[in-house]
Short mmCIF file of C-alpha atoms and ligand atoms in Angstrom, two decimals:
data_model
loop_
_atom_site.label_atom_id
_atom_site.label_comp_id
_atom_site.label_asym_id
_atom_site.label_seq_id
_atom_site.Cartn_x
_atom_site.Cartn_y
_atom_site.Cartn_z
CA MET S 1 65.67 -42.92 -39.60
CA SER S 2 68.83 -42.69 -42.14
CA GLN S 3 71.02 -45.47 -43.34
CA GLN S 4 73.59 -44.46 -40.71
CA ILE S 5 71.36 -44.70 -37.90
CA ASP S 6 70.26 -48.17 -39.15
CA GLN S 7 73.85 -49.20 -39.40
CA LEU S 8 74.56 -48.26 -35.90
CA VAL S 9 71.55 -49.62 -34.34
CA ALA S 10 72.60 -52.97 -35.93
CA GLU S 11 76.27 -52.73 -34.84
CA TYR S 12 74.92 -52.39 -31.22
CA LYS S 13 72.39 -55.07 -31.43
CA ASN S 14 74.77 -57.30 -32.84
CA THR S 15 77.81 -56.46 -30.46
CA GLY S 16 76.22 -54.90 -27.38
CA SER S 17 78.47 -51.80 -27.83
CA LEU S 18 79.55 -49.34 -30.57
CA LYS S 19 83.15 -48.92 -31.91
CA GLY S 20 85.06 -45.98 -31.40
CA LEU S 21 83.22 -44.46 -28.58
CA PRO S 22 85.35 -41.99 -26.60
CA SER S 23 86.37 -43.12 -23.13
CA LYS S 24 89.13 -40.78 -21.73
CA LEU S 25 89.26 -37.50 -20.11
CA TYR S 26 89.93 -34.49 -22.45
CA ILE S 27 92.37 -32.11 -20.81
CA ASP S 28 94.21 -29.28 -22.86
CA GLY S 29 93.54 -30.89 -26.20
CA ASN S 30 94.79 -34.22 -25.08
CA TRP S 31 92.89 -37.57 -24.28
CA SER S 32 94.43 -39.07 -21.07
CA ASP S 33 93.68 -41.54 -18.53
CA ALA S 34 92.62 -40.55 -14.91
CA HIS S 35 96.05 -40.21 -13.01
CA ASN S 36 95.28 -43.26 -11.03
CA GLY S 37 93.81 -45.31 -13.86
CA GLN S 38 90.21 -45.34 -12.48
CA THR S 39 87.31 -46.03 -14.54
CA MET S 40 83.52 -46.23 -14.36
CA ASP S 41 81.05 -47.99 -16.54
CA THR S 42 78.14 -46.50 -18.37
CA LEU S 43 74.67 -48.49 -18.74
CA ASP S 44 71.96 -48.63 -21.35
CA PRO S 45 68.63 -47.94 -19.48
CA SER S 46 66.72 -49.72 -21.76
CA SER S 47 68.36 -52.89 -21.23
CA GLY S 48 69.92 -52.37 -17.80
CA LYS S 49 73.21 -53.46 -19.36
CA VAL S 50 76.82 -52.04 -19.31
CA PHE S 51 77.96 -51.03 -22.89
CA ALA S 52 80.84 -48.70 -22.33
CA SER S 53 83.27 -47.59 -19.63
CA PHE S 54 85.12 -44.20 -19.17
CA SER S 55 87.81 -42.76 -17.24
CA ALA S 56 87.03 -41.11 -13.75
CA ALA S 57 88.65 -38.05 -12.86
CA GLN S 58 90.16 -37.49 -9.27
CA LYS S 59 90.90 -34.07 -7.80
CA LYS S 60 94.34 -34.23 -9.45
CA ASP S 61 92.91 -34.58 -12.90
CA VAL S 62 90.42 -31.84 -12.35
CA ASP S 63 93.09 -29.67 -10.96
CA LEU S 64 94.91 -30.13 -14.50
CA ALA S 65 91.84 -29.29 -16.55
CA VAL S 66 91.33 -26.17 -14.62
CA GLU S 67 95.01 -25.10 -14.97
CA ALA S 68 94.77 -25.84 -18.69
CA ALA S 69 91.59 -23.88 -19.00
CA SER S 70 93.22 -20.97 -17.09
CA SER S 71 96.15 -20.95 -19.22
CA ALA S 72 94.07 -21.02 -22.42
CA PHE S 73 91.97 -18.21 -21.11
CA HIS S 74 94.82 -15.86 -20.28
CA ASN S 75 97.20 -16.66 -23.25
CA VAL S 76 94.73 -17.58 -26.21
CA TRP S 77 91.01 -17.33 -25.95
CA LYS S 78 90.46 -13.87 -24.42
CA LEU S 79 92.91 -12.43 -26.90
CA THR S 80 91.11 -14.23 -29.75
CA LYS S 81 89.00 -11.74 -31.79
CA ALA S 82 85.42 -12.00 -31.03
CA SER S 83 84.31 -12.65 -34.81
CA ARG S 84 86.78 -15.43 -34.77
CA ARG S 85 85.31 -17.15 -31.79
CA GLY S 86 82.02 -16.83 -33.54
CA GLU S 87 83.47 -18.40 -36.74
CA ILE S 88 84.75 -21.32 -34.61
CA LEU S 89 81.40 -22.04 -32.81
CA SER S 90 79.47 -21.66 -36.37
CA ARG S 91 81.71 -24.41 -37.83
CA ALA S 92 81.15 -26.48 -34.71
CA ALA S 93 77.43 -26.13 -35.30
CA ASP S 94 78.00 -27.45 -38.96
CA LEU S 95 80.07 -30.41 -37.86
CA LEU S 96 77.68 -31.37 -35.16
CA GLU S 97 74.93 -31.21 -37.57
CA GLN S 98 76.73 -33.36 -39.92
CA GLN S 99 77.41 -36.05 -37.12
CA ALA S 100 73.97 -35.70 -35.89
CA ASP S 101 73.20 -39.37 -36.50
CA ARG S 102 75.92 -40.68 -34.39
CA PHE S 103 75.45 -38.51 -31.64
CA CYS S 104 71.77 -39.07 -31.37
CA VAL S 105 72.35 -42.80 -31.11
CA VAL S 106 74.83 -42.53 -28.60
CA GLU S 107 72.61 -40.09 -26.55
CA ALA S 108 69.71 -42.29 -26.83
CA LEU S 109 71.63 -45.36 -25.74
CA ASP S 110 73.38 -43.51 -22.85
CA SER S 111 70.24 -41.87 -21.36
CA GLY S 112 67.36 -44.28 -22.25
CA LYS S 113 65.47 -41.68 -24.22
CA PRO S 114 63.92 -42.64 -27.70
CA LEU S 115 65.90 -41.94 -30.93
CA ALA S 116 63.26 -39.30 -32.00
CA GLU S 117 63.80 -37.42 -28.91
CA ALA S 118 67.64 -37.69 -29.01
CA GLN S 119 67.39 -36.19 -32.63
CA GLY S 120 65.58 -33.43 -31.35
CA ASP S 121 68.26 -32.82 -28.56
CA ILE S 122 70.97 -32.65 -31.14
CA ALA S 123 69.07 -30.29 -33.29
CA SER S 124 68.50 -27.97 -30.63
CA SER S 125 72.24 -28.20 -29.52
CA VAL S 126 73.09 -27.31 -33.26
CA SER S 127 70.62 -24.25 -32.87
CA ALA S 128 72.30 -23.22 -29.65
CA LEU S 129 75.89 -23.26 -31.20
CA ARG S 130 74.54 -21.24 -34.01
CA TYR S 131 72.71 -18.84 -31.83
CA TYR S 132 75.92 -18.07 -29.59
CA ALA S 133 78.03 -18.10 -32.61
CA GLY S 134 76.16 -14.97 -33.88
CA CYS S 135 76.47 -13.54 -30.46
CA ALA S 136 80.29 -13.52 -30.02
CA ASP S 137 80.85 -10.22 -31.88
CA LYS S 138 78.02 -8.30 -30.47
CA ILE S 139 78.74 -8.32 -26.83
CA GLN S 140 78.84 -4.46 -26.28
CA GLY S 141 79.27 -2.08 -23.41
CA ASP S 142 77.54 1.19 -22.93
CA SER S 143 78.47 4.94 -22.48
CA PHE S 144 77.84 7.08 -19.35
CA PRO S 145 76.98 10.90 -19.45
CA LEU S 146 79.23 12.44 -16.93
CA GLY S 147 79.36 15.64 -18.87
CA GLU S 148 82.17 18.09 -19.94
CA GLY S 149 85.74 16.96 -18.87
CA ASN S 150 85.07 13.24 -18.67
CA TYR S 151 84.44 10.37 -20.77
CA SER S 152 82.99 7.07 -19.48
CA PHE S 153 82.24 3.92 -20.96
CA SER S 154 82.11 0.27 -20.00
CA THR S 155 83.24 -2.94 -21.73
CA LEU S 156 81.91 -6.53 -20.92
CA GLU S 157 84.93 -8.75 -20.18
CA ALA S 158 84.83 -12.63 -20.01
CA VAL S 159 85.12 -13.77 -16.44
CA GLY S 160 87.48 -16.60 -16.92
CA VAL S 161 87.33 -20.26 -16.41
CA THR S 162 83.86 -21.60 -16.08
CA ALA S 163 82.68 -24.83 -14.66
CA HIS S 164 79.82 -26.65 -16.01
CA ILE S 165 77.92 -29.59 -13.95
CA ILE S 166 75.79 -31.55 -16.17
CA PRO S 167 72.76 -33.93 -15.49
CA TRP S 168 71.77 -37.19 -17.20
CA ASN S 169 68.41 -36.03 -18.69
CA TYR S 170 69.76 -33.84 -21.41
CA PRO S 171 73.54 -34.48 -21.34
CA LEU S 172 74.58 -32.93 -24.75
CA ALA S 173 71.77 -30.00 -24.91
CA THR S 174 72.60 -29.03 -21.25
CA THR S 175 76.28 -29.03 -22.03
CA ILE S 176 75.95 -26.81 -24.93
CA ARG S 177 73.42 -24.63 -23.32
CA GLY S 178 76.10 -23.55 -20.88
CA VAL S 179 79.41 -23.83 -22.92
CA ALA S 180 78.38 -22.10 -26.06
CA PRO S 181 77.54 -18.71 -24.23
CA ALA S 182 80.73 -19.18 -22.24
CA LEU S 183 83.07 -19.77 -25.13
CA ALA S 184 81.12 -16.86 -27.35
CA ALA S 185 81.89 -14.56 -24.30
CA GLY S 186 85.65 -15.36 -24.33
CA CYS S 187 85.65 -17.73 -21.36
CA THR S 188 87.20 -21.15 -21.12
CA ALA S 189 85.17 -24.44 -19.76
CA VAL S 190 85.75 -27.43 -17.75
CA VAL S 191 82.68 -29.75 -18.16
CA LYS S 192 81.72 -32.55 -15.65
CA PRO S 193 79.02 -34.57 -17.36
CA ALA S 194 76.77 -36.98 -15.13
CA GLU S 195 77.90 -40.32 -14.10
CA GLN S 196 75.11 -41.83 -16.08
CA THR S 197 75.57 -39.96 -19.52
CA PRO S 198 79.43 -39.37 -19.86
CA LEU S 199 79.65 -39.84 -23.80
CA THR S 200 78.38 -37.04 -25.73
CA ALA S 201 80.24 -34.29 -23.84
CA LEU S 202 83.28 -35.96 -24.90
CA MET S 203 82.33 -36.65 -28.45
CA LEU S 204 81.74 -32.82 -28.59
CA ALA S 205 85.40 -32.25 -27.58
CA GLU S 206 86.27 -33.64 -31.18
CA VAL S 207 83.85 -31.46 -32.95
CA LEU S 208 85.08 -28.41 -31.14
CA ARG S 209 88.81 -29.52 -32.02
CA SER S 210 87.96 -30.03 -35.75
CA ALA S 211 86.23 -26.70 -35.96
CA GLY S 212 89.59 -25.10 -34.84
CA LEU S 213 88.95 -24.40 -30.96
CA PRO S 214 92.41 -23.91 -29.32
CA ASP S 215 93.69 -26.63 -26.82
CA GLY S 216 92.42 -26.05 -23.27
CA VAL S 217 89.42 -23.93 -24.04
CA TYR S 218 87.01 -26.72 -23.69
CA ASN S 219 87.89 -29.67 -21.21
CA VAL S 220 85.80 -32.65 -20.19
CA VAL S 221 86.33 -34.53 -16.69
CA ASN S 222 84.07 -37.28 -16.12
CA GLY S 223 83.80 -38.91 -12.69
CA THR S 224 81.61 -38.81 -9.66
CA GLY S 225 79.88 -35.72 -8.24
CA ALA S 226 81.69 -36.32 -4.89
CA GLU S 227 85.04 -36.36 -6.27
CA ALA S 228 85.22 -34.66 -9.77
CA GLY S 229 82.28 -32.59 -9.36
CA SER S 230 83.26 -31.21 -6.01
CA ALA S 231 86.81 -30.68 -6.96
CA LEU S 232 85.81 -28.42 -9.73
CA VAL S 233 83.13 -26.34 -8.10
CA ASN S 234 85.54 -25.87 -5.00
CA HIS S 235 88.47 -24.83 -7.32
CA PRO S 236 89.63 -21.29 -6.63
CA LYS S 237 90.45 -20.54 -10.36
CA VAL S 238 86.79 -21.28 -11.43
CA GLN S 239 85.14 -17.72 -11.94
CA HIS S 240 81.71 -19.10 -12.61
CA VAL S 241 79.74 -22.37 -11.84
CA THR S 242 76.67 -23.35 -14.27
CA PHE S 243 74.92 -26.11 -12.43
CA THR S 244 71.77 -28.15 -13.55
CA GLY S 245 70.33 -30.89 -11.19
CA SER S 246 68.82 -31.31 -7.60
CA VAL S 247 68.15 -28.83 -5.16
CA ASP S 248 70.42 -30.78 -2.52
CA THR S 249 73.33 -30.65 -4.76
CA GLY S 250 72.56 -27.08 -5.86
CA VAL S 251 72.95 -26.10 -2.19
CA LEU S 252 76.52 -27.90 -2.02
CA VAL S 253 77.56 -26.13 -5.29
CA MET S 254 76.51 -22.68 -4.01
CA GLN S 255 78.43 -23.34 -0.62
CA ALA S 256 81.35 -24.30 -2.47
CA ALA S 257 81.19 -21.40 -4.77
CA ALA S 258 80.52 -19.10 -1.93
CA ARG S 259 84.07 -19.62 -0.24
CA ASN S 260 85.60 -18.43 -3.58
CA ILE S 261 83.20 -15.63 -4.19
CA THR S 262 82.33 -17.49 -7.42
CA SER S 263 78.95 -16.60 -9.14
CA VAL S 264 76.62 -19.35 -10.01
CA THR S 265 73.74 -20.27 -12.26
CA LEU S 266 71.53 -22.95 -10.67
CA GLU S 267 68.94 -24.54 -12.76
CA LEU S 268 67.30 -26.84 -10.02
CA GLY S 269 64.07 -28.59 -9.55
CA GLY S 270 60.51 -27.97 -10.58
CA LYS S 271 56.96 -28.88 -10.05
CA SER S 272 55.43 -26.87 -13.09
CA PRO S 273 51.68 -26.55 -13.19
CA ILE S 274 49.71 -26.34 -16.31
CA VAL S 275 46.27 -24.62 -15.63
CA ALA S 276 43.46 -25.56 -17.67
CA LEU S 277 40.36 -23.40 -17.49
CA ALA S 278 36.82 -24.47 -18.44
CA ASP S 279 37.08 -22.76 -21.70
CA CYS S 280 39.95 -24.40 -22.98
CA ASP S 281 40.26 -26.60 -26.27
CA ILE S 282 39.95 -30.01 -24.64
CA GLU S 283 41.89 -32.00 -27.44
CA LYS S 284 44.65 -29.55 -27.79
CA THR S 285 45.16 -29.38 -23.91
CA ALA S 286 45.02 -33.07 -23.37
CA GLU S 287 47.80 -33.33 -26.12
CA GLY S 288 49.85 -30.62 -24.55
CA VAL S 289 49.51 -32.17 -20.93
CA LEU S 290 50.39 -35.60 -22.25
CA TRP S 291 53.71 -34.43 -23.72
CA ALA S 292 54.33 -31.97 -20.86
CA ILE S 293 54.55 -34.85 -18.46
CA PHE S 294 55.52 -37.90 -20.68
CA TYR S 295 58.15 -36.48 -22.99
CA ASN S 296 61.56 -38.14 -22.07
CA ALA S 297 59.41 -40.13 -19.38
CA GLY S 298 58.76 -36.93 -17.33
CA GLN S 299 62.81 -36.53 -16.59
CA ILE S 300 62.65 -32.87 -17.26
CA CYS S 301 63.24 -30.15 -14.77
CA SER S 302 60.52 -28.11 -16.38
CA ALA S 303 58.01 -30.94 -17.02
CA GLY S 304 54.42 -30.09 -16.62
CA SER S 305 53.93 -32.37 -13.58
CA ARG S 306 50.75 -30.79 -12.10
CA LEU S 307 47.45 -30.38 -13.83
CA VAL S 308 45.48 -27.55 -12.15
CA VAL S 309 41.85 -28.12 -13.82
CA SER S 310 38.57 -26.30 -13.51
CA ARG S 311 36.14 -28.66 -11.95
CA GLU S 312 33.61 -28.45 -14.92
CA ILE S 313 36.10 -30.08 -17.28
CA HIS S 314 38.01 -32.10 -14.71
CA ARG S 315 36.45 -35.60 -15.79
CA GLN S 316 36.62 -34.89 -19.36
CA LEU S 317 40.02 -33.87 -19.40
CA VAL S 318 41.49 -36.26 -17.47
CA ASP S 319 39.74 -39.18 -19.31
CA LYS S 320 41.00 -37.75 -22.59
CA ILE S 321 44.62 -37.71 -21.17
CA VAL S 322 44.26 -41.28 -19.86
CA GLU S 323 43.05 -42.45 -23.13
CA LYS S 324 45.90 -40.66 -25.03
CA ALA S 325 48.37 -42.10 -22.40
CA ALA S 326 47.20 -45.77 -23.17
CA ALA S 327 48.77 -45.21 -26.72
CA LEU S 328 52.26 -44.54 -25.20
CA LYS S 329 54.24 -47.78 -25.57
CA PRO S 330 57.75 -48.50 -24.09
CA GLY S 331 60.53 -50.12 -25.99
CA HIS S 332 64.37 -49.92 -26.31
CA SER S 333 65.54 -46.33 -27.07
CA LEU S 334 67.05 -47.58 -30.42
CA ASP S 335 63.81 -49.04 -31.63
CA ASN S 336 62.53 -45.53 -31.19
CA PRO S 337 59.32 -46.13 -29.13
CA ASN S 338 56.88 -43.28 -28.22
CA PHE S 339 57.89 -43.71 -24.42
CA GLY S 340 61.40 -44.30 -23.16
CA ALA S 341 63.18 -45.68 -20.05
CA ILE S 342 63.98 -44.15 -16.81
CA ASN S 343 67.51 -43.26 -16.65
CA SER S 344 68.60 -45.55 -13.56
CA LYS S 345 67.42 -48.10 -11.28
CA ALA S 346 67.64 -45.53 -8.45
CA GLN S 347 65.34 -43.13 -10.07
CA LEU S 348 62.93 -45.94 -10.96
CA ASP S 349 62.74 -47.01 -7.41
CA LYS S 350 62.26 -43.39 -6.36
CA ILE S 351 59.39 -42.78 -8.66
CA ALA S 352 57.88 -46.29 -7.49
CA GLY S 353 58.11 -45.15 -4.05
CA PHE S 354 56.22 -42.13 -4.54
CA ILE S 355 53.36 -43.93 -5.98
CA ASP S 356 53.45 -46.89 -3.27
CA ARG S 357 53.17 -44.12 -0.60
CA ALA S 358 50.40 -42.45 -2.36
CA ARG S 359 48.33 -45.46 -2.80
CA ALA S 360 48.88 -46.21 0.81
CA ARG S 361 47.40 -42.74 1.59
CA GLY S 362 44.22 -43.67 -0.45
CA ILE S 363 45.14 -41.30 -3.51
CA LYS S 364 43.28 -42.26 -6.53
CA VAL S 365 45.34 -43.73 -9.49
CA ALA S 366 43.70 -42.76 -12.83
CA CYS S 367 46.09 -44.71 -14.92
CA GLY S 368 49.60 -46.40 -14.66
CA GLY S 369 51.35 -46.50 -11.09
CA ASN S 370 53.52 -49.59 -11.76
CA LYS S 371 57.23 -50.60 -12.92
CA MET S 372 56.82 -52.18 -16.73
CA HIS S 373 57.82 -55.67 -17.16
CA SER S 374 57.41 -56.95 -20.69
CA ALA S 375 59.06 -58.47 -23.77
CA GLU S 376 59.52 -54.83 -25.13
CA THR S 377 60.95 -53.66 -21.68
CA ALA S 378 63.26 -56.73 -20.97
CA ASP S 379 65.55 -56.03 -17.97
CA GLY S 380 65.26 -52.23 -18.73
CA TRP S 381 63.94 -49.46 -16.22
CA PHE S 382 60.43 -48.21 -17.42
CA PHE S 383 57.65 -46.85 -15.27
CA GLU S 384 54.07 -46.71 -16.64
CA PRO S 385 52.57 -43.32 -17.81
CA THR S 386 50.82 -42.45 -14.52
CA ILE S 387 47.97 -40.01 -13.35
CA MET S 388 47.20 -39.41 -9.70
CA ASP S 389 43.86 -37.86 -9.55
CA ASP S 390 42.30 -34.99 -7.37
CA VAL S 391 45.51 -34.79 -5.09
CA PRO S 392 45.33 -32.47 -1.97
CA MET S 393 47.45 -29.27 -2.12
CA ASP S 394 49.75 -30.48 0.84
CA ASP S 395 50.27 -33.80 -0.56
CA GLU S 396 53.97 -34.72 -1.30
CA LEU S 397 52.62 -35.68 -4.96
CA VAL S 398 52.01 -32.02 -5.30
CA GLN S 399 54.86 -30.73 -3.39
CA GLU S 400 57.93 -32.82 -4.35
CA GLU S 401 59.63 -33.10 -7.71
CA ILE S 402 59.39 -36.79 -8.85
CA PHE S 403 61.17 -36.59 -12.04
CA GLY S 404 59.25 -39.35 -13.83
CA PRO S 405 56.05 -40.01 -15.70
CA VAL S 406 53.58 -38.91 -12.96
CA LEU S 407 51.18 -36.29 -13.33
CA SER S 408 49.30 -34.93 -10.28
CA VAL S 409 45.90 -33.49 -10.87
CA GLN S 410 44.55 -30.77 -8.70
CA VAL S 411 40.78 -29.71 -9.01
CA VAL S 412 39.74 -26.05 -8.48
CA ASP S 413 36.68 -23.83 -8.57
CA SER S 414 37.70 -20.27 -9.64
CA LEU S 415 40.72 -18.26 -11.12
CA GLU S 416 41.68 -17.42 -7.69
CA GLN S 417 42.04 -20.93 -6.56
CA ALA S 418 43.62 -21.78 -9.71
CA ILE S 419 46.33 -19.18 -8.83
CA GLU S 420 46.73 -20.48 -5.32
CA ALA S 421 46.95 -24.02 -6.56
CA ALA S 422 49.66 -23.13 -9.26
CA ASN S 423 51.82 -21.13 -6.57
CA CYS S 424 51.53 -23.71 -3.90
CA THR S 425 55.02 -25.42 -3.91
CA GLN S 426 58.38 -24.15 -3.06
CA PHE S 427 59.40 -24.37 -6.60
CA ALA S 428 58.75 -21.78 -9.54
CA LEU S 429 60.23 -22.91 -12.79
CA ALA S 430 57.80 -23.02 -15.64
CA ALA S 431 53.93 -22.77 -16.04
CA GLY S 432 51.42 -23.73 -18.76
CA ILE S 433 48.21 -22.02 -19.19
CA TYR S 434 45.28 -23.35 -21.62
CA THR S 435 42.29 -20.99 -22.13
CA GLN S 436 40.67 -19.36 -24.99
CA ASN S 437 40.40 -16.20 -23.02
CA ILE S 438 43.09 -13.86 -23.46
CA SER S 439 42.31 -11.90 -20.26
CA SER S 440 42.37 -14.96 -18.09
CA ALA S 441 45.71 -15.85 -19.80
CA MET S 442 47.23 -12.52 -18.89
CA GLN S 443 45.87 -12.61 -15.49
CA LEU S 444 47.40 -15.93 -14.71
CA SER S 445 50.72 -14.96 -16.62
CA ARG S 446 51.05 -12.07 -14.06
CA ALA S 447 49.98 -14.21 -10.85
CA ILE S 448 51.77 -17.14 -11.41
CA ASP S 449 55.41 -17.21 -9.95
CA ALA S 450 57.66 -19.02 -12.79
CA GLY S 451 60.67 -18.28 -14.95
CA GLN S 452 58.78 -18.90 -18.12
CA ILE S 453 55.02 -19.21 -18.99
CA THR S 454 53.39 -20.60 -22.04
CA VAL S 455 49.99 -20.36 -23.25
CA ASN S 456 48.16 -23.12 -25.17
CA ASP S 457 51.39 -24.75 -26.21
CA TYR S 458 53.29 -26.06 -23.17
CA TRP S 459 56.77 -26.43 -25.03
CA ALA S 460 56.66 -23.41 -26.92
CA GLY S 461 60.21 -21.59 -27.01
CA GLY S 462 63.80 -22.18 -28.11
CA ILE S 463 67.18 -20.89 -27.55
CA GLU S 464 66.36 -17.39 -27.93
CA VAL S 465 63.95 -17.50 -24.85
CA PRO S 466 65.54 -17.09 -21.57
CA PHE S 467 65.18 -20.14 -19.12
CA GLY S 468 65.58 -20.60 -15.36
CA GLY S 469 63.38 -20.39 -12.27
CA ASN S 470 62.68 -18.52 -9.13
CA ARG S 471 62.71 -19.71 -5.49
CA ARG S 472 63.92 -23.08 -4.96
CA SER S 473 64.04 -23.65 -8.90
CA GLY S 474 67.30 -21.69 -9.03
CA ILE S 475 69.06 -18.54 -9.84
CA GLY S 476 70.03 -16.92 -12.89
CA ARG S 477 68.84 -17.47 -16.56
CA GLU S 478 70.30 -19.73 -19.35
CA LYS S 479 69.41 -19.19 -22.85
CA GLY S 480 68.85 -16.19 -25.03
CA LEU S 481 71.03 -13.10 -24.58
CA GLN S 482 70.54 -13.21 -20.69
CA ALA S 483 72.81 -16.30 -20.52
CA LEU S 484 75.66 -14.13 -21.77
CA ARG S 485 75.57 -12.10 -18.60
CA SER S 486 76.55 -15.16 -16.34
CA TYR S 487 80.01 -15.23 -18.53
CA CYS S 488 80.81 -11.48 -18.58
CA ALA S 489 81.70 -8.76 -15.97
CA THR S 490 81.35 -5.22 -16.64
CA LYS S 491 84.30 -2.88 -16.34
CA SER S 492 83.77 0.74 -16.61
CA ILE S 493 86.55 3.10 -17.76
CA THR S 494 86.33 6.81 -17.04
CA LEU S 495 88.86 9.48 -18.32
CA ALA S 496 89.33 12.99 -17.29
CA PHE S 497 90.36 15.51 -20.00
P1 NAI W 1 72.54 -34.54 -8.83
O1 NAI W 1 72.01 -33.03 -8.64
O2 NAI W 1 73.23 -34.92 -7.73
O3 NAI W 1 73.38 -34.73 -9.95
C1 NAI W 1 73.62 -33.78 -11.11
C2 NAI W 1 75.14 -33.48 -11.34
O4 NAI W 1 75.74 -32.92 -10.31
C3 NAI W 1 75.90 -34.66 -11.66
O5 NAI W 1 76.66 -34.31 -12.70
C4 NAI W 1 76.58 -35.15 -10.57
O6 NAI W 1 77.76 -35.74 -10.75
C5 NAI W 1 76.94 -33.69 -10.00
N1 NAI W 1 77.22 -33.75 -8.38
C6 NAI W 1 76.78 -34.50 -7.54
N2 NAI W 1 77.28 -34.27 -6.30
C7 NAI W 1 78.05 -33.08 -6.42
C8 NAI W 1 78.79 -32.12 -5.81
N3 NAI W 1 79.10 -32.42 -4.53
N4 NAI W 1 79.75 -31.14 -6.21
C9 NAI W 1 79.58 -30.95 -7.51
N5 NAI W 1 78.88 -31.75 -8.54
C10 NAI W 1 77.99 -32.65 -7.95
O7 NAI W 1 71.01 -35.28 -9.13
P2 NAI W 1 70.89 -36.93 -9.51
O8 NAI W 1 71.42 -37.71 -8.16
O9 NAI W 1 71.56 -37.37 -10.47
O10 NAI W 1 69.50 -37.00 -9.26
C11 NAI W 1 68.71 -36.76 -8.19
C12 NAI W 1 67.26 -36.01 -8.26
O11 NAI W 1 67.73 -34.75 -9.02
C13 NAI W 1 66.44 -36.39 -9.46
O12 NAI W 1 65.79 -37.58 -8.96
C14 NAI W 1 65.77 -35.38 -9.74
O13 NAI W 1 64.71 -35.03 -8.90
C15 NAI W 1 66.65 -34.19 -9.64
N6 NAI W 1 67.33 -33.85 -10.95
C16 NAI W 1 67.03 -32.68 -11.60
C17 NAI W 1 67.59 -32.29 -12.83
C18 NAI W 1 67.13 -30.94 -13.33
O14 NAI W 1 67.21 -30.98 -14.68
N7 NAI W 1 66.68 -30.03 -12.96
C19 NAI W 1 68.44 -33.17 -13.60
C20 NAI W 1 68.80 -34.59 -12.74
C21 NAI W 1 68.33 -34.66 -11.67
MG1 MG W 2 74.07 -44.44 -19.54
#
């Protein structure tokens, strides 16, 4: 870790907080309190302690932010040359990269994830800003062959004000994943971070301002989902909502958007399968599955939370993953352990509830299954890396998103059974395949319903690859060139001559 990270970690350990954290709302280029002065606290999941507080927006504050974004859209940003928009985003990428150390310490502290994982988040956020910076002046229309006497072409126009509702598991990365393509396309943005992780979206405001972004183009209104989030997604001047979070809240967001005929991108839950066939490389597969479910303590919509394994290798593979899981050691996020905290007490209790009920049903616990209490975890919220073995297809451990470090193993006897097991939930977000046989890999890739499939490397991918789910996992795609489509409307223009 760098000297600056060491200094920030020492500061936190000595004082219980960090100096200079942003705490206000960011509206129209100004830092302001909520109009009624309301604030909320944010906690450090590794210790369970409050370390900062922040302004919590009410409907009135959200209205001001949307008005600012609307005015900035019509008067400034949509009139700004596309290449200039790209330059600003590119400069923001450079500035974020320069400030990566501070961002990663704050992100680790606010979310509970290990420092190294937070460093990965900031690096991927820099990549996303750069990627969409390069896209800004390459958003092009078409022309249509009407024949003699007509000339017909289309332009892609920015839709206007966009709302971004952010979850707590990837606070900055999810913010940038939505905001970067929106700004590149010429839209303006109002961001509502999760209650648990309000800080890095605010810090990003300062980065974007320093990069030259005009006032009102990027606004941040922290606050509760019920008050600030709801006011934002119900606002008639919002033209697109990008939401990442739970299915239940996704339904509310879609209902709110429906009243205003506002388009949505919904990135919701998952119960993504990893199919391991008998001919897979056991060591590589065990390592892949380990991190597919235990990275960020399993709090990832696309976590590989089900292992669909051929009976011939079931014992050998599960034993290998159990052995590797034993090497995962929890600790305070700023001590950079290889296994981090659960983001909130509520989420910890939810995970424990799933396991308690499964035990009562007689499901076998191959490893883990308990909340963790030790000197390293202190009063923080930690749950053991857990593997539940040979779980029936209709069990809630197979059907429901747990959003924690819990792998459910399903044993199968054929490729057909593997396909049936892989597709047996209401979700269809991601899937992994481990096999040496290219033909089996392609058959499975065709047959599994998912937005993204990886073969022999679960987390393969990047900002270039479209991301999103089918069925109850959501609507639309983020990342890649596809993400730009959410933020543009096609206008066709036809001339007669
Ligand atoms: P949530 O979906 O309620 O929260 C996500 C965001 O939506 C937060 O910013 C929240 O303030 C906002 N929100 C809540 N109600 C809203 C409303 N009526 N209108 C507009 N915005 C609203 O999820 P929560 O409660 O944090 O976690 C519950 C479960 O959701 C987790 O246990 C997990 O299973 C799942 N989840 C999935 C995520 C994913 O990446 N797909 C991320 C976070 C949670
Ligand atoms: Mg927090």
